[in-house]
mmCIF file of C-alpha atoms (C1' of nucleotides) in Angstrom:
data_model
loop_
_atom_site.group_PDB
_atom_site.id
_atom_site.type_symbol
_atom_site.label_atom_id
_atom_site.label_comp_id
_atom_site.label_asym_id
_atom_site.label_seq_id
_atom_site.Cartn_x
_atom_site.Cartn_y
_atom_site.Cartn_z
ATOM 1 C CA MET T 7 -6.921 92.661 108.162
ATOM 2 C CA MET T 8 -10.521 91.730 109.851
ATOM 3 C CA ALA T 9 -11.397 93.600 113.196
ATOM 4 C CA GLU T 10 -10.828 90.325 115.054
ATOM 5 C CA ASP T 11 -7.229 89.348 113.650
ATOM 6 C CA LYS T 12 -6.095 92.804 115.432
ATOM 7 C CA MET T 13 -6.341 90.742 118.354
ATOM 8 C CA LYS T 14 -4.388 87.374 117.746
ATOM 9 C CA LEU T 15 -0.979 87.668 118.953
ATOM 10 C CA GLU T 16 0.839 86.643 116.059
ATOM 11 C CA ASN T 17 -0.787 89.834 113.745
ATOM 12 C CA GLN T 18 0.152 92.263 116.451
ATOM 13 C CA ILE T 19 3.952 93.644 115.629
ATOM 14 C CA CYS T 20 4.369 94.563 119.056
ATOM 15 C CA PHE T 21 4.107 91.699 120.442
ATOM 16 C CA SER T 22 6.463 90.535 117.710
ATOM 17 C CA LEU T 23 8.970 93.355 118.779
ATOM 18 C CA TYR T 24 8.591 92.314 122.258
ATOM 19 C CA ALA T 25 9.538 88.716 122.129
ATOM 20 C CA THR T 26 12.381 89.241 119.614
ATOM 21 C CA THR T 27 13.796 91.307 121.195
ATOM 22 C CA ARG T 28 13.577 89.201 124.124
ATOM 23 C CA GLU T 29 14.987 85.623 121.878
ATOM 24 C CA MET T 30 18.016 87.605 120.649
ATOM 25 C CA THR T 31 19.329 89.015 123.835
ATOM 26 C CA LYS T 32 18.826 85.888 124.881
ATOM 27 C CA LEU T 33 21.813 84.809 121.968
ATOM 28 C CA TYR T 34 24.222 86.900 123.598
ATOM 29 C CA ARG T 35 23.915 85.182 126.540
ATOM 30 C CA PRO T 36 26.778 83.012 126.184
ATOM 31 C CA LEU T 37 28.532 86.219 123.892
ATOM 32 C CA LEU T 38 29.158 88.160 127.103
ATOM 33 C CA ALA T 39 29.441 85.287 129.539
ATOM 34 C CA ASP T 40 33.205 85.422 129.440
ATOM 35 C CA LEU T 41 32.989 89.329 130.027
ATOM 36 C CA ASP T 42 30.805 88.438 133.303
ATOM 37 C CA ILE T 43 28.066 91.290 132.076
ATOM 38 C CA THR T 44 24.695 91.176 131.197
ATOM 39 C CA TYR T 45 23.397 92.700 127.890
ATOM 40 C CA PRO T 46 22.163 96.336 129.014
ATOM 41 C CA GLN T 47 25.396 96.369 130.250
ATOM 42 C CA TYR T 48 26.977 96.050 126.927
ATOM 43 C CA LEU T 49 25.196 98.613 125.910
ATOM 44 C CA VAL T 50 26.710 101.429 128.447
ATOM 45 C CA LEU T 51 29.956 100.078 127.439
ATOM 46 C CA LEU T 52 28.976 100.601 123.588
ATOM 47 C CA ALA T 53 28.187 104.032 124.940
ATOM 48 C CA LEU T 54 30.798 104.549 126.377
ATOM 49 C CA TRP T 55 33.726 102.707 124.507
ATOM 50 C CA ASP T 56 32.207 104.916 121.609
ATOM 51 C CA SER T 57 32.320 108.534 124.089
ATOM 52 C CA SER T 58 33.476 108.720 128.077
ATOM 53 C CA PRO T 59 32.678 110.360 130.053
ATOM 54 C CA LEU T 60 28.843 110.446 130.202
ATOM 55 C CA SER T 61 26.940 111.780 132.303
ATOM 56 C CA VAL T 62 23.742 109.906 133.598
ATOM 57 C CA LYS T 63 21.581 111.371 131.626
ATOM 58 C CA GLU T 64 23.645 111.794 128.349
ATOM 59 C CA LEU T 65 23.563 107.931 129.125
ATOM 60 C CA GLY T 66 20.718 107.826 129.674
ATOM 61 C CA GLY T 67 19.326 109.703 126.610
ATOM 62 C CA ARG T 68 21.402 107.100 124.346
ATOM 63 C CA LEU T 69 20.496 103.741 125.932
ATOM 64 C CA TYR T 70 16.689 105.160 126.166
ATOM 65 C CA LEU T 71 16.363 104.330 129.961
ATOM 66 C CA ASP T 72 15.648 106.579 133.421
ATOM 67 C CA SER T 73 18.483 106.957 136.830
ATOM 68 C CA GLY T 74 15.974 105.447 137.889
ATOM 69 C CA THR T 75 16.995 101.595 135.938
ATOM 70 C CA LEU T 76 20.793 102.575 135.594
ATOM 71 C CA THR T 77 21.629 104.217 138.864
ATOM 72 C CA PRO T 78 21.500 101.204 140.287
ATOM 73 C CA MET T 79 23.189 98.990 136.996
ATOM 74 C CA LEU T 80 25.806 101.733 137.172
ATOM 75 C CA LYS T 81 26.716 101.250 140.835
ATOM 76 C CA ARG T 82 26.947 97.187 140.072
ATOM 77 C CA MET T 83 29.721 97.641 137.101
ATOM 78 C CA GLU T 84 31.537 99.888 139.559
ATOM 79 C CA LYS T 85 31.629 97.367 141.742
ATOM 80 C CA VAL T 86 32.729 95.270 139.865
ATOM 81 C CA GLY T 87 35.457 97.454 138.943
ATOM 82 C CA LEU T 88 34.020 98.454 134.681
ATOM 83 C CA ILE T 89 33.154 101.673 135.265
ATOM 84 C CA GLU T 90 33.780 104.969 137.984
ATOM 85 C CA ARG T 91 31.374 107.389 138.533
ATOM 86 C CA TYR T 92 32.376 110.979 140.199
ATOM 87 C CA ARG T 93 30.852 113.888 140.594
ATOM 88 C CA SER T 94 31.639 117.091 137.957
ATOM 89 C CA ARG T 95 33.749 119.643 138.730
ATOM 90 C CA GLU T 96 31.360 122.390 136.998
ATOM 91 C CA ASP T 97 28.376 121.062 137.426
ATOM 92 C CA GLU T 98 27.542 118.739 140.951
ATOM 93 C CA ARG T 99 24.460 117.576 139.883
ATOM 94 C CA LYS T 100 26.082 115.931 137.476
ATOM 95 C CA VAL T 101 27.692 112.600 138.232
ATOM 96 C CA LEU T 102 30.100 111.382 135.153
ATOM 97 C CA ILE T 103 30.477 107.348 134.049
ATOM 98 C CA GLY T 104 34.098 107.473 132.952
ATOM 99 C CA LEU T 105 35.790 104.074 131.746
ATOM 100 C CA THR T 106 38.599 102.253 134.358
ATOM 101 C CA LYS T 107 41.408 100.557 132.580
ATOM 102 C CA GLU T 108 39.419 96.926 132.351
ATOM 103 C CA GLY T 109 36.954 98.524 131.152
ATOM 104 C CA ARG T 110 38.647 100.344 128.112
ATOM 105 C CA ASP T 111 40.762 96.716 127.806
ATOM 106 C CA ALA T 112 36.814 95.158 127.704
ATOM 107 C CA GLU T 113 36.722 96.746 124.313
ATOM 108 C CA HIS T 114 39.145 94.445 123.353
ATOM 109 C CA LYS T 115 38.083 91.026 124.223
ATOM 110 C CA ALA T 116 34.131 92.262 122.923
ATOM 111 C CA ALA T 117 35.340 93.160 119.524
ATOM 112 C CA CYS T 118 34.677 90.172 118.051
ATOM 113 C CA ILE T 119 30.623 90.098 119.185
ATOM 114 C CA PRO T 120 29.068 91.345 116.525
ATOM 115 C CA ASP T 121 30.025 89.469 114.175
ATOM 116 C CA LEU T 122 29.210 86.390 115.723
ATOM 117 C CA LEU T 123 26.140 87.269 116.985
ATOM 118 C CA LEU T 124 25.379 87.955 112.701
ATOM 119 C CA GLU T 125 26.212 84.669 112.513
ATOM 120 C CA ASN T 126 23.316 84.059 114.696
ATOM 121 C CA ILE T 127 21.146 85.582 112.013
ATOM 122 C CA ASP T 128 20.140 84.326 109.276
ATOM 123 C CA MET T 129 19.419 87.806 107.169
ATOM 124 C CA ASN T 130 21.506 89.242 104.598
ATOM 125 C CA GLU T 131 23.136 92.167 105.291
ATOM 126 C CA ASP T 132 20.088 94.807 102.569
ATOM 127 C CA GLU T 133 17.980 93.212 104.831
ATOM 128 C CA ILE T 134 19.045 94.101 108.331
ATOM 129 C CA LEU T 135 19.643 97.434 107.362
ATOM 130 C CA GLN T 136 16.171 97.863 105.803
ATOM 131 C CA LEU T 137 15.052 96.702 109.195
ATOM 132 C CA GLN T 138 17.278 98.911 111.269
ATOM 133 C CA HIS T 139 16.180 101.927 108.937
ATOM 134 C CA THR T 140 12.334 100.895 110.084
ATOM 135 C CA LEU T 141 12.527 100.140 113.377
ATOM 136 C CA GLN T 142 15.240 103.456 113.806
ATOM 137 C CA ARG T 143 12.021 105.330 112.028
ATOM 138 C CA MET T 144 9.401 103.462 114.264
ATOM 139 C CA LEU T 145 11.744 104.292 118.042
ATOM 140 C CA GLU T 146 11.808 108.208 117.047
ATOM 141 C CA GLY T 147 8.015 108.262 116.318
ATOM 142 C CA ALA T 148 6.972 106.333 119.625
ATOM 143 C CA ARG T 149 9.425 108.692 121.087
ATOM 144 C CA GLU T 150 8.059 111.713 119.489
ATOM 145 C CA LYS T 151 4.406 110.534 120.786
ATOM 146 C CA GLY T 152 5.479 109.217 124.155
ATOM 147 C CA GLU T 153 6.654 111.926 125.745
ATOM 148 C CA GLY T 154 3.902 114.280 125.649
ATOM 149 C CA LEU T 155 2.528 112.181 128.222
ATOM 150 C CA MET A 8 30.213 98.269 107.431
ATOM 151 C CA MET A 9 34.081 99.190 109.164
ATOM 152 C CA ALA A 10 34.865 97.459 111.426
ATOM 153 C CA GLU A 11 34.782 100.008 114.730
ATOM 154 C CA ASP A 12 30.598 101.138 113.503
ATOM 155 C CA LYS A 13 29.366 97.940 113.804
ATOM 156 C CA MET A 14 30.469 98.620 117.766
ATOM 157 C CA LYS A 15 28.132 101.689 117.689
ATOM 158 C CA LEU A 16 25.002 102.140 119.344
ATOM 159 C CA GLU A 17 23.093 103.341 116.487
ATOM 160 C CA ASN A 18 24.539 100.406 114.070
ATOM 161 C CA GLN A 19 23.165 97.175 116.197
ATOM 162 C CA ILE A 20 20.403 96.078 115.090
ATOM 163 C CA CYS A 21 19.096 94.852 118.511
ATOM 164 C CA PHE A 22 18.988 97.451 120.124
ATOM 165 C CA SER A 23 17.493 99.472 118.408
ATOM 166 C CA LEU A 24 14.526 96.350 118.504
ATOM 167 C CA TYR A 25 15.927 96.792 122.415
ATOM 168 C CA ALA A 26 14.647 100.826 122.630
ATOM 169 C CA THR A 27 11.915 100.033 120.410
ATOM 170 C CA THR A 28 10.164 98.001 122.174
ATOM 171 C CA ARG A 29 10.215 99.812 125.348
ATOM 172 C CA GLU A 30 9.497 102.629 123.496
ATOM 173 C CA MET A 31 6.373 101.034 122.126
ATOM 174 C CA THR A 32 5.409 99.659 125.535
ATOM 175 C CA LYS A 33 5.807 102.905 127.025
ATOM 176 C CA LEU A 34 2.453 103.783 123.874
ATOM 177 C CA TYR A 35 0.481 100.683 125.380
ATOM 178 C CA ARG A 36 0.341 102.171 129.292
ATOM 179 C CA PRO A 37 -2.922 104.816 128.298
ATOM 180 C CA LEU A 38 -4.505 102.673 126.214
ATOM 181 C CA LEU A 39 -4.458 99.829 129.368
ATOM 182 C CA ALA A 40 -4.963 101.553 132.218
ATOM 183 C CA ASP A 41 -8.401 101.481 131.751
ATOM 184 C CA LEU A 42 -8.861 97.982 132.673
ATOM 185 C CA ASP A 43 -5.394 98.400 134.763
ATOM 186 C CA ILE A 44 -2.645 95.668 133.734
ATOM 187 C CA THR A 45 0.069 95.983 132.294
ATOM 188 C CA TYR A 46 1.540 95.038 128.318
ATOM 189 C CA PRO A 47 2.733 91.305 129.628
ATOM 190 C CA GLN A 48 -0.695 90.767 130.968
ATOM 191 C CA TYR A 49 -2.399 92.217 128.119
ATOM 192 C CA LEU A 50 -0.338 89.993 126.160
ATOM 193 C CA VAL A 51 -1.478 86.834 128.172
ATOM 194 C CA LEU A 52 -5.621 88.271 128.181
ATOM 195 C CA LEU A 53 -4.558 88.367 124.493
ATOM 196 C CA ALA A 54 -3.741 84.173 124.114
ATOM 197 C CA LEU A 55 -6.423 83.664 126.332
ATOM 198 C CA TRP A 56 -9.300 85.678 124.108
ATOM 199 C CA ASP A 57 -7.893 83.652 121.277
ATOM 200 C CA SER A 58 -7.713 79.973 123.194
ATOM 201 C CA SER A 59 -8.849 79.001 126.621
ATOM 202 C CA PRO A 60 -7.888 77.119 129.037
ATOM 203 C CA LEU A 61 -4.376 76.974 128.530
ATOM 204 C CA SER A 62 -1.474 75.995 130.341
ATOM 205 C CA VAL A 63 0.943 77.257 131.837
ATOM 206 C CA LYS A 64 3.039 75.726 129.692
ATOM 207 C CA GLU A 65 1.060 75.953 126.204
ATOM 208 C CA LEU A 66 0.802 80.346 127.440
ATOM 209 C CA GLY A 67 4.350 80.088 128.515
ATOM 210 C CA GLY A 68 4.727 78.499 124.051
ATOM 211 C CA ARG A 69 2.883 81.569 122.935
ATOM 212 C CA LEU A 70 4.084 84.324 124.569
ATOM 213 C CA TYR A 71 7.714 83.058 125.181
ATOM 214 C CA LEU A 72 7.966 82.890 128.426
ATOM 215 C CA ASP A 73 7.996 80.690 131.437
ATOM 216 C CA SER A 74 6.938 80.060 134.151
ATOM 217 C CA GLY A 75 9.098 81.528 136.302
ATOM 218 C CA THR A 76 7.828 84.472 135.061
ATOM 219 C CA LEU A 77 4.472 83.516 134.071
ATOM 220 C CA THR A 78 3.726 82.298 137.804
ATOM 221 C CA PRO A 79 3.988 85.084 139.377
ATOM 222 C CA MET A 80 2.396 87.496 136.989
ATOM 223 C CA LEU A 81 -0.377 84.702 137.194
ATOM 224 C CA LYS A 82 -0.765 85.086 140.891
ATOM 225 C CA ARG A 83 -1.408 88.519 140.189
ATOM 226 C CA MET A 84 -4.111 88.595 137.569
ATOM 227 C CA GLU A 85 -5.831 85.889 139.390
ATOM 228 C CA LYS A 86 -5.886 88.252 142.530
ATOM 229 C CA VAL A 87 -7.474 91.238 140.752
ATOM 230 C CA GLY A 88 -10.131 88.599 138.727
ATOM 231 C CA LEU A 89 -9.307 88.804 135.408
ATOM 232 C CA ILE A 90 -8.545 85.218 134.985
ATOM 233 C CA GLU A 91 -8.550 81.266 136.901
ATOM 234 C CA ARG A 92 -6.396 78.740 138.013
ATOM 235 C CA TYR A 93 -7.161 75.170 139.067
ATOM 236 C CA ARG A 94 -4.853 71.411 138.384
ATOM 237 C CA SER A 95 -6.284 69.539 135.234
ATOM 238 C CA ARG A 96 -8.305 66.707 136.037
ATOM 239 C CA GLU A 97 -6.110 64.136 133.427
ATOM 240 C CA ASP A 98 -2.707 65.594 134.535
ATOM 241 C CA GLU A 99 -2.442 67.071 137.406
ATOM 242 C CA ARG A 100 1.356 68.505 136.766
ATOM 243 C CA LYS A 101 -1.056 71.025 134.372
ATOM 244 C CA VAL A 102 -1.774 74.171 135.966
ATOM 245 C CA LEU A 103 -5.193 75.510 133.151
ATOM 246 C CA ILE A 104 -5.188 78.934 132.950
ATOM 247 C CA GLY A 105 -9.732 80.220 132.155
ATOM 248 C CA LEU A 106 -10.804 83.508 131.725
ATOM 249 C CA THR A 107 -13.286 84.746 134.376
ATOM 250 C CA LYS A 108 -16.720 86.460 133.929
ATOM 251 C CA GLU A 109 -14.647 89.921 134.038
ATOM 252 C CA GLY A 110 -11.319 88.796 131.911
ATOM 253 C CA ARG A 111 -13.841 88.119 128.945
ATOM 254 C CA ASP A 112 -15.732 90.966 129.652
ATOM 255 C CA ALA A 113 -12.159 92.992 129.287
ATOM 256 C CA GLU A 114 -12.049 92.223 125.421
ATOM 257 C CA HIS A 115 -14.081 94.499 124.438
ATOM 258 C CA LYS A 116 -12.968 97.662 126.447
ATOM 259 C CA ALA A 117 -9.665 96.508 124.871
ATOM 260 C CA ALA A 118 -10.979 95.850 120.775
ATOM 261 C CA CYS A 119 -10.253 99.328 119.743
ATOM 262 C CA ILE A 120 -6.654 98.796 121.456
ATOM 263 C CA PRO A 121 -5.145 97.340 118.210
ATOM 264 C CA ASP A 122 -6.318 100.242 116.304
ATOM 265 C CA LEU A 123 -5.610 103.318 118.854
ATOM 266 C CA LEU A 124 -1.902 101.607 118.506
ATOM 267 C CA LEU A 125 -1.429 101.782 115.073
ATOM 268 C CA GLU A 126 -2.509 105.442 114.784
ATOM 269 C CA ASN A 127 0.454 106.167 116.819
ATOM 270 C CA ILE A 128 2.600 104.703 113.983
ATOM 271 C CA ASP A 129 3.440 106.785 111.419
ATOM 272 C CA MET A 130 3.623 103.778 109.021
ATOM 273 C CA ASN A 131 1.912 102.565 106.113
ATOM 274 C CA GLU A 132 0.031 98.701 105.617
ATOM 275 C CA ASP A 133 2.729 97.332 103.695
ATOM 276 C CA GLU A 134 5.996 98.812 105.392
ATOM 277 C CA ILE A 135 3.825 97.206 109.415
ATOM 278 C CA LEU A 136 3.334 93.608 107.170
ATOM 279 C CA GLN A 137 7.218 93.712 105.827
ATOM 280 C CA LEU A 138 8.517 94.297 108.965
ATOM 281 C CA GLN A 139 6.446 91.910 110.567
ATOM 282 C CA HIS A 140 7.207 89.271 108.434
ATOM 283 C CA THR A 141 10.743 90.268 108.878
ATOM 284 C CA LEU A 142 11.606 89.535 113.173
ATOM 285 C CA GLN A 143 8.708 86.897 113.002
ATOM 286 C CA ARG A 144 11.559 85.324 110.807
ATOM 287 C CA MET A 145 14.466 86.294 112.789
ATOM 288 C CA LEU A 146 12.148 84.584 115.752
ATOM 289 C CA GLU A 147 11.885 82.032 114.850
ATOM 290 C CA GLY A 148 16.029 82.065 113.791
ATOM 291 C CA ALA A 149 17.364 83.365 117.149
ATOM 292 C CA ARG A 150 14.733 80.465 118.917
ATOM 293 C CA GLU A 151 16.386 77.581 117.271
ATOM 294 C CA LYS A 152 19.823 78.962 117.574
ATOM 295 C CA GLY A 153 18.983 79.521 121.715
ATOM 296 C CA GLU A 154 17.674 75.894 122.002
ATOM 297 C CA GLY A 155 20.649 74.532 122.063
ATOM 298 C CA LEU A 156 22.648 76.413 125.005
ATOM 299 C "C1'" DG L 26 20.638 139.251 145.594
ATOM 300 C "C1'" DT L 27 17.269 136.596 147.230
ATOM 301 C "C1'" DT L 28 13.169 133.719 145.531
ATOM 302 C "C1'" DA L 29 11.167 130.702 142.156
ATOM 303 C "C1'" DT L 30 11.651 127.301 138.863
ATOM 304 C "C1'" DT L 31 14.581 124.357 136.507
ATOM 305 C "C1'" DT L 32 17.930 119.944 135.870
ATOM 306 C "C1'" DT L 33 19.715 116.005 137.780
ATOM 307 C "C1'" DA L 34 19.873 111.771 140.371
ATOM 308 C "C1'" DA L 35 18.704 108.967 143.587
ATOM 309 C "C1'" DT L 36 15.174 106.169 145.600
ATOM 310 C "C1'" DT L 37 11.052 104.230 146.749
ATOM 311 C "C1'" DG L 38 7.497 100.244 145.154
ATOM 312 C "C1'" DT L 39 5.831 97.594 142.170
ATOM 313 C "C1'" DG L 40 6.154 94.437 138.062
ATOM 314 C "C1'" DC L 41 8.665 91.811 134.684
ATOM 315 C "C1'" DA L 42 12.201 88.485 133.047
ATOM 316 C "C1'" DC L 43 15.025 84.722 133.714
ATOM 317 C "C1'" DA L 44 18.993 80.972 134.864
ATOM 318 C "C1'" DA L 45 18.920 76.929 138.237
ATOM 319 C "C1'" DT L 46 16.652 74.350 141.178
ATOM 320 C "C1'" DT L 47 12.817 71.394 143.674
ATOM 321 C "C1'" DA L 48 9.206 68.588 144.200
ATOM 322 C "C1'" DA L 49 5.261 66.101 142.138
ATOM 323 C "C1'" DA L 50 2.850 63.633 138.585
ATOM 324 C "C1'" DT L 51 3.456 61.261 134.403
ATOM 325 C "C1'" DA L 52 5.389 57.882 131.089
ATOM 326 C "C1'" DG L 53 8.309 54.825 129.431
ATOM 327 C "C1'" DT L 54 11.336 50.549 130.674
ATOM 328 C "C1'" DA L 55 14.054 46.223 132.347
ATOM 329 C "C1'" DT N 13 6.187 45.433 139.270
ATOM 330 C "C1'" DA N 14 9.430 48.938 140.429
ATOM 331 C "C1'" DC N 15 12.866 51.723 138.967
ATOM 332 C "C1'" DT N 16 14.401 55.228 135.671
ATOM 333 C "C1'" DA N 17 13.801 59.535 133.290
ATOM 334 C "C1'" DT N 18 10.707 63.273 131.302
ATOM 335 C "C1'" DT N 19 7.009 66.533 131.929
ATOM 336 C "C1'" DT N 20 5.306 70.121 134.278
ATOM 337 C "C1'" DA N 21 4.717 74.299 137.695
ATOM 338 C "C1'" DA N 22 6.444 76.564 141.288
ATOM 339 C "C1'" DT N 23 10.399 78.535 144.204
ATOM 340 C "C1'" DT N 24 14.588 81.010 145.298
ATOM 341 C "C1'" DG N 25 17.485 84.497 143.543
ATOM 342 C "C1'" DT N 26 19.411 88.265 140.744
ATOM 343 C "C1'" DG N 27 19.329 91.870 137.380
ATOM 344 C "C1'" DC N 28 16.555 95.186 134.676
ATOM 345 C "C1'" DA N 29 12.960 98.696 133.852
ATOM 346 C "C1'" DC N 30 9.533 102.518 135.466
ATOM 347 C "C1'" DA N 31 6.534 105.506 137.462
ATOM 348 C "C1'" DA N 32 6.486 108.708 141.279
ATOM 349 C "C1'" DT N 33 8.965 110.602 144.505
ATOM 350 C "C1'" DT N 34 12.826 113.271 147.116
ATOM 351 C "C1'" DA N 35 16.744 116.794 147.201
ATOM 352 C "C1'" DA N 36 20.022 119.104 146.449
ATOM 353 C "C1'" DA N 37 22.475 122.369 142.898
ATOM 354 C "C1'" DA N 38 21.846 125.208 139.229
ATOM 355 C "C1'" DT N 39 19.432 128.859 136.546
ATOM 356 C "C1'" DA N 40 15.951 132.163 135.881
ATOM 357 C "C1'" DA N 41 12.951 135.785 137.129
ATOM 358 C "C1'" DC N 42 12.559 139.059 139.882
#
DNA sequence: GTTATTTTAATTGTGCACAATTAAATAGTA
DNA sequence: TACTATTTAATTGTGCACAATTAAAATAAC
């Protein structure tokens, strides 16, 4: 590729990531409207449905988010009754995030979302698995490079 | 894939996109520190270095952003002297975004950024082109599905 | 056993991102 | 021509996202 082409928006892999992520997130909106949650909140629930309670730190580790993002978001989710926040007994520094009954019940309502979303993607399973694999390698690489900053 | 696995964070393609995008964006931060701009502002400059002036609408079309995001961002960029904003003579609805001398000069300083960033990615050229192609197909698909909402 | 260090969340401040609304300019139409 | 519809930015309000700082609790060092 010629040097000046590398400066073109359409040739930049990170711009494709950036734009695609946002457009895909928009596709979630109507699917999440029923639950009245945002996409990042949906990710929190996915993490908790898999394993709960989780400390803010553990949750952040899974979602690649820090307390500056999570704390206010979790407070909003607590306010609408999806989760509960409480200090750990063994380690008072930790705030544990658990699911309420409403939060647990939401899993059933959300069960169809992954399939509904995939219907919007014109890609076969191999292609998706390939993409998934590439992205995870990229993510790990970026996380390693980034932690030294 | 089993049904419950689809609910796992690590199997969701959109979560990989979401997390990878943010981690990659963090890698840009030190590269953009010299220019004192953010990643979205860098994207605006890339668009303008390719072609300027552009209306807010055209810029939004290239970056997949609307005026709600662009207007305040462009005002910040105008304030620090990278761009200029002015109404089009032919169509007073349009606000044109042009580069100042400082904005044009920044292109030279930024010329090394694409290569510096690629050094952080442990992927060969084929792999990157393949990823780029897949993402662009996904982006177009999502944009089409999304515009009917 | 006190002191220093580390870990954990919360807080503060800035900057996107986007839905919904508003207002002005233009284009289209009877 | 007047009247409607469309296009374009700006505005308003909410919710991430993240760097940097702060404060409390736990651990390590001595």
